[in-house]
mmCIF file of C-alpha atoms in Angstrom:
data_model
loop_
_atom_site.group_PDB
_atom_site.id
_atom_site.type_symbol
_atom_site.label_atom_id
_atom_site.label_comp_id
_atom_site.label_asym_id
_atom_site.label_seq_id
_atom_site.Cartn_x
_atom_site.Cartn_y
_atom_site.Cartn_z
ATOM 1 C CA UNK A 1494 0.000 0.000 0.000
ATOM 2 C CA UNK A 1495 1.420 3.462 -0.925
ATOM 3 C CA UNK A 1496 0.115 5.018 2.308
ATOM 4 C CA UNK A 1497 -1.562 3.990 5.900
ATOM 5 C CA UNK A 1498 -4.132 6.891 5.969
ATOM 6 C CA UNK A 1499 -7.032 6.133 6.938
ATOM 7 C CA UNK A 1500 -10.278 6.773 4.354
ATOM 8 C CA UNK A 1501 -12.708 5.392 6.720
ATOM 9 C CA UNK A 1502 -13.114 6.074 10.284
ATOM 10 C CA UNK A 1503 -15.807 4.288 12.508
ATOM 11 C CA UNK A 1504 -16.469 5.263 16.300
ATOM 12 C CA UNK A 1505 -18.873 3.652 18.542
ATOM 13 C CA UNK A 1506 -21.506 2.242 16.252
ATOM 14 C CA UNK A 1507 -24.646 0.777 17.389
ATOM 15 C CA UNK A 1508 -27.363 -0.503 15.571
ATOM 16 C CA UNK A 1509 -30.503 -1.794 17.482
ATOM 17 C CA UNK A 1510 -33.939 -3.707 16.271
ATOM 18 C CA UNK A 1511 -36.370 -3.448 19.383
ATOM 19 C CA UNK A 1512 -34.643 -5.264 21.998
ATOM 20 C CA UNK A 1513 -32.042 -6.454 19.742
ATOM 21 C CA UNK A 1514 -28.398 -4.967 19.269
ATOM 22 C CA UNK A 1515 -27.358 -5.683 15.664
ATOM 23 C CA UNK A 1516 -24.508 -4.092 16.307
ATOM 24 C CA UNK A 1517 -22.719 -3.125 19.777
ATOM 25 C CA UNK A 1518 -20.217 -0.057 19.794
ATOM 26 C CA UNK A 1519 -17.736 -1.179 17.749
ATOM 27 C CA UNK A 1520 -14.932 0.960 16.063
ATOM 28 C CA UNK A 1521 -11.756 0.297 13.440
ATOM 29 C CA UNK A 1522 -9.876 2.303 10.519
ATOM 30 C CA UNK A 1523 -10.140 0.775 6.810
ATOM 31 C CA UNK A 1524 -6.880 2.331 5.576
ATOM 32 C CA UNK A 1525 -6.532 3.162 1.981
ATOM 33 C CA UNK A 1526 -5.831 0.920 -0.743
ATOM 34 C CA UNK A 1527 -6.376 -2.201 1.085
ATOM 35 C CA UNK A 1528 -8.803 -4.963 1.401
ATOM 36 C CA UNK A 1529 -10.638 -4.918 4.324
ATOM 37 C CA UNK A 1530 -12.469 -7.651 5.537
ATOM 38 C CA UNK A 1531 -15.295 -8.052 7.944
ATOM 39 C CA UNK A 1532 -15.470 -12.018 8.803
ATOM 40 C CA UNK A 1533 -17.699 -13.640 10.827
ATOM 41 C CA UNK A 1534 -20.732 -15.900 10.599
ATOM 42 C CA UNK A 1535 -24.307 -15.052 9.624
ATOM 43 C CA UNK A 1536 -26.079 -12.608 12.030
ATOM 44 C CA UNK A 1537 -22.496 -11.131 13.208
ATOM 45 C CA UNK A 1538 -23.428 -7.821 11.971
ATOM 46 C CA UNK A 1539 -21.331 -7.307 9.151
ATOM 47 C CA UNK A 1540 -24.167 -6.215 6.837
ATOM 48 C CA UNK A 1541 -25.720 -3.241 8.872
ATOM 49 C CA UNK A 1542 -22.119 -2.167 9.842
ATOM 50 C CA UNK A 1543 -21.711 -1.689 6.398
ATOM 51 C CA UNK A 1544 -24.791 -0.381 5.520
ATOM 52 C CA UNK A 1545 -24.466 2.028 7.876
ATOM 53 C CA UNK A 1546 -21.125 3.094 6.794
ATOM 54 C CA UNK A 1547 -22.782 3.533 3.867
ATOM 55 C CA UNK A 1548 -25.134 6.011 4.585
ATOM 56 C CA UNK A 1549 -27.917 2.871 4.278
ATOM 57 C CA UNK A 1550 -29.149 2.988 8.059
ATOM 58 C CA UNK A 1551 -28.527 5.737 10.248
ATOM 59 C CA UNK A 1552 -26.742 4.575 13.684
ATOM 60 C CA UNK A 1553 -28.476 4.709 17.242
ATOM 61 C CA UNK A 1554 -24.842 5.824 18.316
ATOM 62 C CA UNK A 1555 -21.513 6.569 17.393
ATOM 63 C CA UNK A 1556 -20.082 8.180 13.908
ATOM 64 C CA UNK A 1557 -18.882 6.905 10.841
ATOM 65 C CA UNK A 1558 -16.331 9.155 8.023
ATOM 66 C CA UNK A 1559 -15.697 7.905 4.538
ATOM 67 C CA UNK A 1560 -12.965 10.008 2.989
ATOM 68 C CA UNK A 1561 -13.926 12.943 5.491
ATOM 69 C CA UNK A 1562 -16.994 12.972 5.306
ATOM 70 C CA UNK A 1563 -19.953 12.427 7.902
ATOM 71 C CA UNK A 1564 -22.121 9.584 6.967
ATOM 72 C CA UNK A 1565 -24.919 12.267 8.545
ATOM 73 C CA UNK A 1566 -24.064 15.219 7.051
ATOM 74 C CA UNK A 1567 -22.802 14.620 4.180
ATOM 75 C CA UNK A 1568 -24.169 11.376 2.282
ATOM 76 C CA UNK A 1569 -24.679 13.538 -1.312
ATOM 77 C CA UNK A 1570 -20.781 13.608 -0.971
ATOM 78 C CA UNK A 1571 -19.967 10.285 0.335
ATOM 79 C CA UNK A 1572 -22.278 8.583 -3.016
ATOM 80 C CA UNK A 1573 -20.037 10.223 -5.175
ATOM 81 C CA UNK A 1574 -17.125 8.530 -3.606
ATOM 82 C CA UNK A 1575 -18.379 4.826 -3.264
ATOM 83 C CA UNK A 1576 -19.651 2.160 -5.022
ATOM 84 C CA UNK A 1577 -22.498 -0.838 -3.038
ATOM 85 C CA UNK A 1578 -22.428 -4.337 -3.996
ATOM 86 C CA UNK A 1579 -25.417 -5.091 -2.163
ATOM 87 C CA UNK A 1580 -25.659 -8.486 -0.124
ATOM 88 C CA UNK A 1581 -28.903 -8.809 -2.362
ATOM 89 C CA UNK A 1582 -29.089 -6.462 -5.649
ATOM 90 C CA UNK A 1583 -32.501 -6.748 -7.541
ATOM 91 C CA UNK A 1584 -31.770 -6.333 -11.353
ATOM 92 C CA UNK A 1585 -34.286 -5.724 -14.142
ATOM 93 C CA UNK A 1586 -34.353 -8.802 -15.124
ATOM 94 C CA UNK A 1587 -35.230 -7.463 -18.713
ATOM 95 C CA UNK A 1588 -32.849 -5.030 -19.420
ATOM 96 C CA UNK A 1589 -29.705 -5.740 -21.556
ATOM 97 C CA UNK A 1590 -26.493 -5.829 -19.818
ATOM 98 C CA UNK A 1591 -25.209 -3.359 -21.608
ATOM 99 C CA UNK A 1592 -28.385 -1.243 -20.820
ATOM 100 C CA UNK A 1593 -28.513 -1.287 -17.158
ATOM 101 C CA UNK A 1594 -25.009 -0.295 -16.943
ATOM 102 C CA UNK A 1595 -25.802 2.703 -19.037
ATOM 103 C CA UNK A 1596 -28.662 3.022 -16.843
ATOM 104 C CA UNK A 1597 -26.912 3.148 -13.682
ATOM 105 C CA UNK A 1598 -24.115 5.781 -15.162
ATOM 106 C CA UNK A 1599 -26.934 8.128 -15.796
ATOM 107 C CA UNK A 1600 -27.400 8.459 -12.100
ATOM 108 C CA UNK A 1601 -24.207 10.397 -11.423
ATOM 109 C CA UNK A 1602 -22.548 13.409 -13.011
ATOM 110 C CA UNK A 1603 -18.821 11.199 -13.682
ATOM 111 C CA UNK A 1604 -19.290 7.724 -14.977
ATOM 112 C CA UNK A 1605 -16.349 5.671 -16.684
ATOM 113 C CA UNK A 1606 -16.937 4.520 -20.456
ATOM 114 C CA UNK A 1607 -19.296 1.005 -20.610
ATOM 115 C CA UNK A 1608 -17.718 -1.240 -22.784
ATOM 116 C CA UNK A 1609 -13.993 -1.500 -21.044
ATOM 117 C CA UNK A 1610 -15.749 -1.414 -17.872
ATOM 118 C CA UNK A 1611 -18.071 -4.502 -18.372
ATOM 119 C CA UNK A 1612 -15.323 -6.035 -20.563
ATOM 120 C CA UNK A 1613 -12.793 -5.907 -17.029
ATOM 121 C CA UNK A 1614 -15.667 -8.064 -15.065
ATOM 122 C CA UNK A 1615 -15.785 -10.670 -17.895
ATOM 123 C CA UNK A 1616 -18.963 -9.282 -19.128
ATOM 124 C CA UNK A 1617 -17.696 -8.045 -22.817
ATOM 125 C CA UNK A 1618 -19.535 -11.207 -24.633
ATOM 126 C CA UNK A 1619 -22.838 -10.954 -22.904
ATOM 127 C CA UNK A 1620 -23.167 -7.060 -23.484
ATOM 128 C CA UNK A 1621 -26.616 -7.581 -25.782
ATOM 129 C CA UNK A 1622 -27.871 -10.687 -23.089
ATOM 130 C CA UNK A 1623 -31.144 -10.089 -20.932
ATOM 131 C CA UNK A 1624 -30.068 -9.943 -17.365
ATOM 132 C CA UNK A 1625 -32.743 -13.228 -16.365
ATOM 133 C CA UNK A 1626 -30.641 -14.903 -18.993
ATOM 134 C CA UNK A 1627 -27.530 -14.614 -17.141
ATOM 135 C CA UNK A 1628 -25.407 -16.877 -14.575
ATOM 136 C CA UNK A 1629 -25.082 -16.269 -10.766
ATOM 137 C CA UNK A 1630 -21.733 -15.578 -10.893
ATOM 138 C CA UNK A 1631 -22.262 -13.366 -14.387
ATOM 139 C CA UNK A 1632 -24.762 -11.722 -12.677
ATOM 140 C CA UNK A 1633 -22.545 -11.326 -9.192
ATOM 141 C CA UNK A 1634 -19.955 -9.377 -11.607
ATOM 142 C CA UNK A 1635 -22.726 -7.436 -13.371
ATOM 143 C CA UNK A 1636 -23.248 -6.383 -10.229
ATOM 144 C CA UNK A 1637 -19.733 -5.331 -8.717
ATOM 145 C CA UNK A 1638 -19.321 -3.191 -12.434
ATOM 146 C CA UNK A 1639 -22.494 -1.171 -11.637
ATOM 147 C CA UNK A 1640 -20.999 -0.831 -8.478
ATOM 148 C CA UNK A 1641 -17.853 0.831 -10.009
ATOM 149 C CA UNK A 1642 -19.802 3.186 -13.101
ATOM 150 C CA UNK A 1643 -18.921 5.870 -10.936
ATOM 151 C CA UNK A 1644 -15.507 4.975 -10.510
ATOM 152 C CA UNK A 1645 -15.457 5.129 -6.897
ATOM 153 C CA UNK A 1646 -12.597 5.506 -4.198
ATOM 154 C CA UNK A 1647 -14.248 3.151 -1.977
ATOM 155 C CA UNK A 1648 -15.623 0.118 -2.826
ATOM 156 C CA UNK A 1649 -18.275 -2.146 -0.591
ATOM 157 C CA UNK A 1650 -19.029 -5.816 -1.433
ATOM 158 C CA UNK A 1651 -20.997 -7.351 1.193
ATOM 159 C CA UNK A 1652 -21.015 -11.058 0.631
ATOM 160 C CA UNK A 1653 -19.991 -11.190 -2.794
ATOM 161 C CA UNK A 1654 -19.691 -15.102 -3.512
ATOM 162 C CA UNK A 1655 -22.254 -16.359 -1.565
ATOM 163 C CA UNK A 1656 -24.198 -19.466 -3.351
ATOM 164 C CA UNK A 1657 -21.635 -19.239 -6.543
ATOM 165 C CA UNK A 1658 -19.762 -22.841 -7.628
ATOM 166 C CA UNK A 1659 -15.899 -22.784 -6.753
ATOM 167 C CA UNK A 1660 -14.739 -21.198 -10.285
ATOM 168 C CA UNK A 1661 -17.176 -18.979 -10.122
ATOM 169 C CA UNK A 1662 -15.483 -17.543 -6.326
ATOM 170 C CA UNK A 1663 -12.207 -17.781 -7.901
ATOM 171 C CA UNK A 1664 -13.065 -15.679 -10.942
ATOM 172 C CA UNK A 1665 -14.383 -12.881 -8.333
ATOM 173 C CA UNK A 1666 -11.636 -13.378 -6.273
ATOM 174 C CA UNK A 1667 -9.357 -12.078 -9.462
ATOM 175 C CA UNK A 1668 -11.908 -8.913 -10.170
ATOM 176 C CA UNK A 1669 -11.014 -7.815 -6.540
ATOM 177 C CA UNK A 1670 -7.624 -8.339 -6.461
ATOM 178 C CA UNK A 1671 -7.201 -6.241 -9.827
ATOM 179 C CA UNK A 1672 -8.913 -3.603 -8.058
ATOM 180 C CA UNK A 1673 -7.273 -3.612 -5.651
ATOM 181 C CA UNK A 1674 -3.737 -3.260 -7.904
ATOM 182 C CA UNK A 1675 -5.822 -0.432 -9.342
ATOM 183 C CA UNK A 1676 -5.631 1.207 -5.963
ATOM 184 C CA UNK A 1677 -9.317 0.977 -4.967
ATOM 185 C CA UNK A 1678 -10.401 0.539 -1.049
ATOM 186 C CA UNK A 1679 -12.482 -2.362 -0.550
ATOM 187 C CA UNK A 1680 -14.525 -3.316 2.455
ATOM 188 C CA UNK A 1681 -15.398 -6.896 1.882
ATOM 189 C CA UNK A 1682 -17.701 -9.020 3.802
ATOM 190 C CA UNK A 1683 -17.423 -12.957 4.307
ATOM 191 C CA UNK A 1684 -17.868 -15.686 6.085
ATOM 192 C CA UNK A 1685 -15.916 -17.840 4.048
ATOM 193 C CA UNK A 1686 -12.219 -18.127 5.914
ATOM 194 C CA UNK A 1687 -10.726 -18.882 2.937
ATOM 195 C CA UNK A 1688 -11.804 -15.796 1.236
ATOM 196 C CA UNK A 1689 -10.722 -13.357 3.906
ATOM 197 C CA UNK A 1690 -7.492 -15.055 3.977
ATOM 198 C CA UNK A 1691 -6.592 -14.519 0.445
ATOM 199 C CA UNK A 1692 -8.274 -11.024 -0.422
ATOM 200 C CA UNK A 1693 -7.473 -9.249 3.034
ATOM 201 C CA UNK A 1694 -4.566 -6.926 3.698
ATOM 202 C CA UNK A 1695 -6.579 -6.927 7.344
ATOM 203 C CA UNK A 1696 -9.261 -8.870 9.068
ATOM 204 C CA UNK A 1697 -11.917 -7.403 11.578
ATOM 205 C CA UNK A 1698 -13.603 -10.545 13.255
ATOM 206 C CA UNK A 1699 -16.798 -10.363 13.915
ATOM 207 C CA UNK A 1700 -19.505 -12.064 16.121
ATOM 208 C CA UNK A 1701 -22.540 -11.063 17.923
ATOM 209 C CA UNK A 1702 -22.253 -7.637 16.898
ATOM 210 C CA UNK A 1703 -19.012 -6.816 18.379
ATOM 211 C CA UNK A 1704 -15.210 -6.601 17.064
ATOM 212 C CA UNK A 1705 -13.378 -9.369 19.000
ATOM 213 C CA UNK A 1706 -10.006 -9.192 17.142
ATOM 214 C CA UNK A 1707 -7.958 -7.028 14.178
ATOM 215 C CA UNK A 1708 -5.197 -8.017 12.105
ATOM 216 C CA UNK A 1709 -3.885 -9.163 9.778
ATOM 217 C CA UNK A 1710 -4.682 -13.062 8.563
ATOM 218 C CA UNK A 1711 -1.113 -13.974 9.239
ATOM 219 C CA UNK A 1712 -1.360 -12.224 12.529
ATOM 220 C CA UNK A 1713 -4.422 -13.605 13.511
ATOM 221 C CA UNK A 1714 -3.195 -17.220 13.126
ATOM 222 C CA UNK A 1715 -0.220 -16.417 14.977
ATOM 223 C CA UNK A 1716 -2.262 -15.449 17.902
ATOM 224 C CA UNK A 1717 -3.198 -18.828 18.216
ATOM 225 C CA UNK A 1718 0.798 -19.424 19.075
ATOM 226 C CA UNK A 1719 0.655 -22.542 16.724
ATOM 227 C CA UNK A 1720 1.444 -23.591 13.555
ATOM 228 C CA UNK A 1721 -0.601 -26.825 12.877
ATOM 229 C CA UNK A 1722 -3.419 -28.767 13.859
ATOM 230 C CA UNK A 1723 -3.863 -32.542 14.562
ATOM 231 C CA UNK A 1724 -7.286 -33.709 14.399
ATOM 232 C CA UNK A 1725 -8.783 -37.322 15.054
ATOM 233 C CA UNK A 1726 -12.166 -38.905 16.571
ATOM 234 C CA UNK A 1727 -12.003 -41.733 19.014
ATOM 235 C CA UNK A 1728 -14.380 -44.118 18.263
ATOM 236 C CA UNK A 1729 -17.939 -44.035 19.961
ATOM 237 C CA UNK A 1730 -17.465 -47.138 22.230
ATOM 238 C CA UNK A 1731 -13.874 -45.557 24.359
ATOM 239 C CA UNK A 1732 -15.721 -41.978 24.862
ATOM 240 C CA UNK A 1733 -19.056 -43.272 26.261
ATOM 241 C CA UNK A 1734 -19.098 -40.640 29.130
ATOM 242 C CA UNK A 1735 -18.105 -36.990 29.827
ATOM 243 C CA UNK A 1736 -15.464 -38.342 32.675
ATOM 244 C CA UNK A 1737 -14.135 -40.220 29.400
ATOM 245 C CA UNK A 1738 -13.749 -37.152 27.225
ATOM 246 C CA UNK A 1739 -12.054 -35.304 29.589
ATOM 247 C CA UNK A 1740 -9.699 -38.322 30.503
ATOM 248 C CA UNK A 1741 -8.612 -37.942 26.968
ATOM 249 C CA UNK A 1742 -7.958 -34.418 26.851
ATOM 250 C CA UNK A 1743 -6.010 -33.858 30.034
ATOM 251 C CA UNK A 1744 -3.901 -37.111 28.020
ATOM 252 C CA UNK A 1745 -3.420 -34.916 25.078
ATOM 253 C CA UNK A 1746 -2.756 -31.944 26.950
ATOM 254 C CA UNK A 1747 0.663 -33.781 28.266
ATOM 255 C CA UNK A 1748 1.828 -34.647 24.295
ATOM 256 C CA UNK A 1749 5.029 -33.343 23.180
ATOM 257 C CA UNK A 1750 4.794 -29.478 22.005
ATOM 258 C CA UNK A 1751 1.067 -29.339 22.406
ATOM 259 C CA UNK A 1752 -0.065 -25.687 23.185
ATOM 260 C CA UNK A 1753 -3.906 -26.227 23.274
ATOM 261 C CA UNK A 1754 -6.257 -29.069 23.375
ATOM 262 C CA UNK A 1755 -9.974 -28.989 22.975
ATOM 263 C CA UNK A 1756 -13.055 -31.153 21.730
ATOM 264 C CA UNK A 1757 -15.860 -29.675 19.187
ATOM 265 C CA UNK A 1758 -18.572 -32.226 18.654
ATOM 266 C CA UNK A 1759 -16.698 -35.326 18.601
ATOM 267 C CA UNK A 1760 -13.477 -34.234 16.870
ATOM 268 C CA UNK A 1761 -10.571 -33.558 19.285
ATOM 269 C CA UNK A 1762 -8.274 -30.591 17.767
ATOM 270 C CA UNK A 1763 -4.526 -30.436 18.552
ATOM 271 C CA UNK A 1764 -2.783 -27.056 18.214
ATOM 272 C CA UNK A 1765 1.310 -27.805 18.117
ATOM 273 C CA UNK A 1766 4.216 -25.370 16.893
ATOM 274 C CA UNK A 1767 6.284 -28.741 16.243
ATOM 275 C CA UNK A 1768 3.926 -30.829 14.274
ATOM 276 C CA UNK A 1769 6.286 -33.762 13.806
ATOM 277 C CA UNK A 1770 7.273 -33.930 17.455
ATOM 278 C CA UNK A 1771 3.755 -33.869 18.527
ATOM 279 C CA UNK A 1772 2.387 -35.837 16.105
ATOM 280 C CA UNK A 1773 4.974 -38.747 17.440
ATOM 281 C CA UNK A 1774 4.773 -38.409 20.890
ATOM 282 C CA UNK A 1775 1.042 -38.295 20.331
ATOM 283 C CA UNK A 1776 1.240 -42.175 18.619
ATOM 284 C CA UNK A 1777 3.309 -43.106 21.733
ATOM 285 C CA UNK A 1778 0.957 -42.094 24.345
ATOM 286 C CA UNK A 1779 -2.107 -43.208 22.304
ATOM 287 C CA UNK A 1780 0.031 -46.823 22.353
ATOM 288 C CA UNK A 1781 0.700 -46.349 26.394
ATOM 289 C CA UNK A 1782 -3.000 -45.532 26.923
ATOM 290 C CA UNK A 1783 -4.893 -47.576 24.907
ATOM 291 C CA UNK A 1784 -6.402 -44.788 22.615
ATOM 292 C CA UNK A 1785 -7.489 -45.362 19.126
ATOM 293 C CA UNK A 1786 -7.525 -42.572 16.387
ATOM 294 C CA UNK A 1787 -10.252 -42.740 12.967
ATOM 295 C CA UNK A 1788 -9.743 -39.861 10.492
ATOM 296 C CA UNK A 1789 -6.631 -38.568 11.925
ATOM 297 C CA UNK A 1790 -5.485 -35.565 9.913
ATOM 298 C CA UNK A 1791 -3.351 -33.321 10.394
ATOM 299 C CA UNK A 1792 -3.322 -29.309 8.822
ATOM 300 C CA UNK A 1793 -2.346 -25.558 8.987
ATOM 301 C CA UNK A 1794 -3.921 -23.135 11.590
ATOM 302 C CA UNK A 1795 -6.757 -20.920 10.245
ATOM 303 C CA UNK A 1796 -9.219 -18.384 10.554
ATOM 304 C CA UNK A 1797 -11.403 -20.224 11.540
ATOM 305 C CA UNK A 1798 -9.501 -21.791 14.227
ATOM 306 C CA UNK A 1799 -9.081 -18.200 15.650
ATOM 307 C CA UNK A 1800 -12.848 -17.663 15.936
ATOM 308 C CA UNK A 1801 -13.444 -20.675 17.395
ATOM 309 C CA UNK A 1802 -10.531 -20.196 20.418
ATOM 310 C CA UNK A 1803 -11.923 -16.551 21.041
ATOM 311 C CA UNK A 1804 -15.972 -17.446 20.461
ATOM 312 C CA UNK A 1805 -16.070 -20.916 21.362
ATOM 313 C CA UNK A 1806 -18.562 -21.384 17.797
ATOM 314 C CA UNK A 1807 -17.481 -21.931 14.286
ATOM 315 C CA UNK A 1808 -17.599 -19.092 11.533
ATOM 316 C CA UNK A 1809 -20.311 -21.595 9.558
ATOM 317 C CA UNK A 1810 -22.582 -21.689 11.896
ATOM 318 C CA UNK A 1811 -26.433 -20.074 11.901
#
């Protein structure tokens, strides 16, 4: 990045529905030029965060700036500087590509010329197509380009690969990254761990409407003060009773190197900087005390290892 300042500022935010707190004071800097990622499962609050950084929904609390300006006072201002990806965007399903892009550039006084635009999303053979007749993920990038007919500083995709196929993520994952070479700011919401990973420059975890870390990925996975994971179930039949489990675990706890052991559902996750040590002495003791392993694996730390040591849940869950 070519300089740390930050281009968006948020302070306090709070968002409440009746007796429910969408979102609960939270506050970060999206520097510019980077990709900045809000991560966290469904219902963490990353949508009305960004909608209200957005100007979308105005805050019970607290104060949000995008390049200077005061989501309250100044929203005529802060449209001409940003482009929405909505987690949702309705489309006329009739319209022409081409068409509803011009469509969209007649709503501001500075648009950027069609054709190269819809040609940089992938979009250049499907320029005469009805929108009904197009793919998810065609119509996902039809829908980051209207985002960017304005050619926009800042750049909000909330959810942008949600329901596509694998190549379909990977070809959207491309799009973003070339914007970002362009030097655009994105804010980029997920709950994928694999897509914060490689799109972030920084990652603000999210749960329950609150900011419970922010870093970057490599950071965050240090935190966890391991490399690696082991994983393996015990069969059914030698982990009958609670008293069993926990027999198990203060076992594993002992191995070689180990820095954290813990059970979710009926997997028991080993966190070691020394894989190969562990994973020895680990064998050994399993041979001492009569423990047998099924799917034992072994892999990196990740995101979603983080979450799950500072929330106790998993990022995929509802």
């Amino acid at each position: 990045m070519e300089t740390s300042k930050a281009i968006i500022e948020v302070e306090g935010l709070v968002k409440r529905y009746g007796t429910h707190t969408a979102v609960n004071g939270i506050s970060f800097e999206v520097l510019k030029g980077e990709v900045f990622g809000l991560l966290g499962p469904n219902g963490a609050g990353k949508s009305t965060t960004m909608e209200m950084i957005e100007g979308l929904r105005i805050p019970d609390e607290g104060s949000a700036k995008v390049a200077g300006y005061d989501t309250r006072k100044d929203l005529r201002k802060i449209k001409e500087v940003i482009g929405v990806q909505l987690q949702s965007t309705s489309l006329f399903d009739l319209l022409k590509v081409n068409e509803i892009a011009k469509m969209y550039a007649s709503f501001y006084a500075h648009s950027v010329p069609i054709a190269p635009l819809l040609e940089d999303v992938l979009l250049k053979e499907k320029l005469n197509d009805r929108v009904k007749n197009l793919s998810g993920g065609q119509k996902q990038r039809l829908a980051i380009a209207l985002a960017l007919v304005n050619d926009p500083q800042i750049i909000f995709l909330d959810e942008p690969t949600t329901g596509l196929d694998p190549q379909a993520r990977r070809t959207l994952w491309d799009i973003i990254l070339r914007l970002k070479e362009q030097g655009k700011t994105i804010v980029l919401s997920t709950h994928y761990m694999d897509e914060a990973h490689i799109l972030c420059d920084r990652i603000c975890l999210m749960d329950q409407g609150e900011v419970v870390a922010l870093d970057t990925p490599r950071n965050l996975v240090l935190s966890l003060q391991s490399d690696s994971a082991i994983e393996f179930r015990v069969p059914a039949e030698e982990e009958a009773t609670e008293a069993e489990r926990e027999r198990v675990l203060e076992l594993l706890r002992k191995v070689q190197d180990i820095k954290q052991a813990e059970m979710r559902k009926d997997v028991y996750v080993l966190y070691t900087d020394n894989l190969q040590n562990s994973l020895l002495d680990l064998i050994q003791q399993a041979a001492v005390h009569h423990i047998r392993f099924a799917d034992l694996q072994t892999r990196t730390a990740t995101l979603e290892d983080v979450f799950i040591h500072m929330t106790g849940r998993s990022l995929r869950e509802e």
